[in-house]
Amino acid sequence: MIMTTTAQKVEAEKVEKDIILDIQELSVYYGKFRAVNGVSIPVERHKVVSLIGPSGCGKSTLLRSLNRMNDLIPTARVEGKVLFQGEDLYAPGADPIDIRFRVGMVFQKPNPFPKSIYDNVAFGPRINGFKGKLDDLVEESLRQAALWDEVKDRLKDSAYALSGGQQQRLCIARTLAVRPELILMDEPCSALDPIATLAIEDLIHQLQEQYTIVIVTHNMQQAGRVSDYTAFMNMDADRAGYLVEYDATQQIFTNPQDKRTEDYISGRFG
Amino acid sequence: MPTSRAVFDEEMRELQQQLMLMGTMVDTAIGRAIDCLQRLDTPEARSLIADDAAINHKRAEIEEKVVQVIALQQPLASDLRFLLAILHNVVDLERIGDHAEGIGKIVVLHAGRPLVKPLVDIPRMATKAREMLRGSLEAFAKRDVEASRQIADDDDVVDALHDQVYHELLLYMLRDPATIERATYLIWVSHNLERIADRATNICEQTVYLVTGKMQEINTSRY
Ligand SMILES: Nc1ncnc2c1ncn2[C@@H]1O[C@H](COP(=O)(O)OP(=O)(O)O)[C@@H](O)[C@H]1O
Ligand SMILES: [Mg+2]
């Protein structure tokens, strides 16, 4: 009989599952305050993972640490590892700018630049030194973001002329334009009406064919509709966020293994 | 002001109560059915048949309430499993009502002619099946998996009684072909009771599902 350790088994499963992003024992501090404590989440390629949990449990903090956006906050500090395609994002030589191109982020409120629709999408590729045909790249990105048909006749208009839902899809197109491998979304629909929300959810389904997505959402039904896996985070008495349960979404929403998950998703709080 | 979770909990309690009430209605129907069979009481059998409508109505009422709660509360996890289990259970209860009604119809068909034999095992089956029905609902209310498994095991007892009734009545028919029609009626009665026990077993399975999240057959009936 061949003996395998649990660690070996976990590693073997990861290879079998094609893990694009492997968050290992990640803790994030703001000064002395520990906002995230020892979170481990393996993310499979071409899957959508949703992060759910009460406000302040560190979902945004965790998300920002996946493309080193936390570097922009002077007090922020990270412990643990984030292996992206096998390379530690926090290894000494890792280049945060390059990482942010490969791991794109879409924010809660649509935040287009005060520029034309076209220039918003072309922005990343331009500073990235893109050498191909920019028009084609812009069109393709807008098509992938399911926005092309609505804007193709007014690419020179200001991005601010678009509706909130269109602006959010523009921000997604802007993210896609640099051809990221992983897309992070922080409550991308919270400022949108139900129709615009549905459009983004449809888009997430389409993007899944080419990309991997980690999304923070406050909406349980949304997590249920769009994600393959769900991570439930909670916070301890010191307000440090920790992972309670990570499993297939259908398992989390029909039969969670942890009572705290059950209580949270069933609205049994306080 | 009650929190929305409290309102939801209250709705779930109400559904549980309605299910128990429906259980009492069908349990009573089985009792009445066996009673009128023993007394060959055709008018009572006719009123039993008419009363099945109330059971059907109760099922529709509970189902409607469940659909409403699902639509408005969008329940998850054990709340969702509870509501799905209720939907299953009201179907089984409604069918148990139909089996009781079926026995009533047999009494009508019997048309007052004397029974081919005194009833011994059939009342025993009815008692056992009713015990299973009550027990299964109580275990559901208490979310008691262990009790549910034990009750489901009793299905074998009812199956064995059904075998016995069937073989005994076959002998009657072989000995005296004039008994064939009435003996066949009693076999149908026995079959109805046997099915009631199966449906009580289904309720036990729903309790296991509710508590564990796993759907599994806990007693595969021979029939
Ligand atoms: N820039 C920051 N500086 C200091 N503390 C922060 C900062 N951003 C977030 N926090 C704190 O970290 C914790 C987690 O916040 P956040 O990641 O935004 O939670 P969530 O996204 O789950 O609501 C909170 O206690 C919050 O106050
Ligand atoms: Mg947040």
XYZ file of C-alpha atoms and ligand atoms in Angstrom, chain A residues 30 33 35 54-61 64 73 239, ligand 1:
41
model
C -3.797 47.314 8.263
C -5.245 45.425 12.844
C -8.447 42.271 8.732
C -21.101 40.063 6.538
C -19.908 43.617 5.949
C -16.435 44.226 7.237
C -15.347 40.585 7.272
C -12.543 41.365 4.848
C -13.904 40.320 1.457
C -12.692 43.462 -0.325
C -9.403 43.289 1.541
C -7.455 43.482 -3.263
C -2.648 51.362 1.053
C -13.113 41.650 13.730
N -7.719 51.113 4.033
C -8.045 50.580 5.219
N -7.380 50.953 6.334
C -7.705 50.427 7.535
N -8.678 49.524 7.735
C -9.370 49.106 6.664
C -9.094 49.631 5.344
N -9.953 49.043 4.474
C -10.711 48.211 5.210
N -10.367 48.245 6.513
C -10.976 47.475 7.598
O -10.767 46.106 7.316
C -11.916 45.342 7.634
C -12.397 44.627 6.405
O -12.900 45.562 5.456
P -13.359 45.148 4.012
O -12.306 44.304 3.409
O -13.763 46.366 3.295
O -14.628 44.235 4.363
P -15.841 43.762 3.425
O -15.435 43.995 2.018
O -16.033 42.324 3.764
O -17.021 44.572 3.834
C -12.925 46.311 8.209
O -12.815 46.266 9.622
C -12.464 47.649 7.673
O -12.810 48.701 8.558
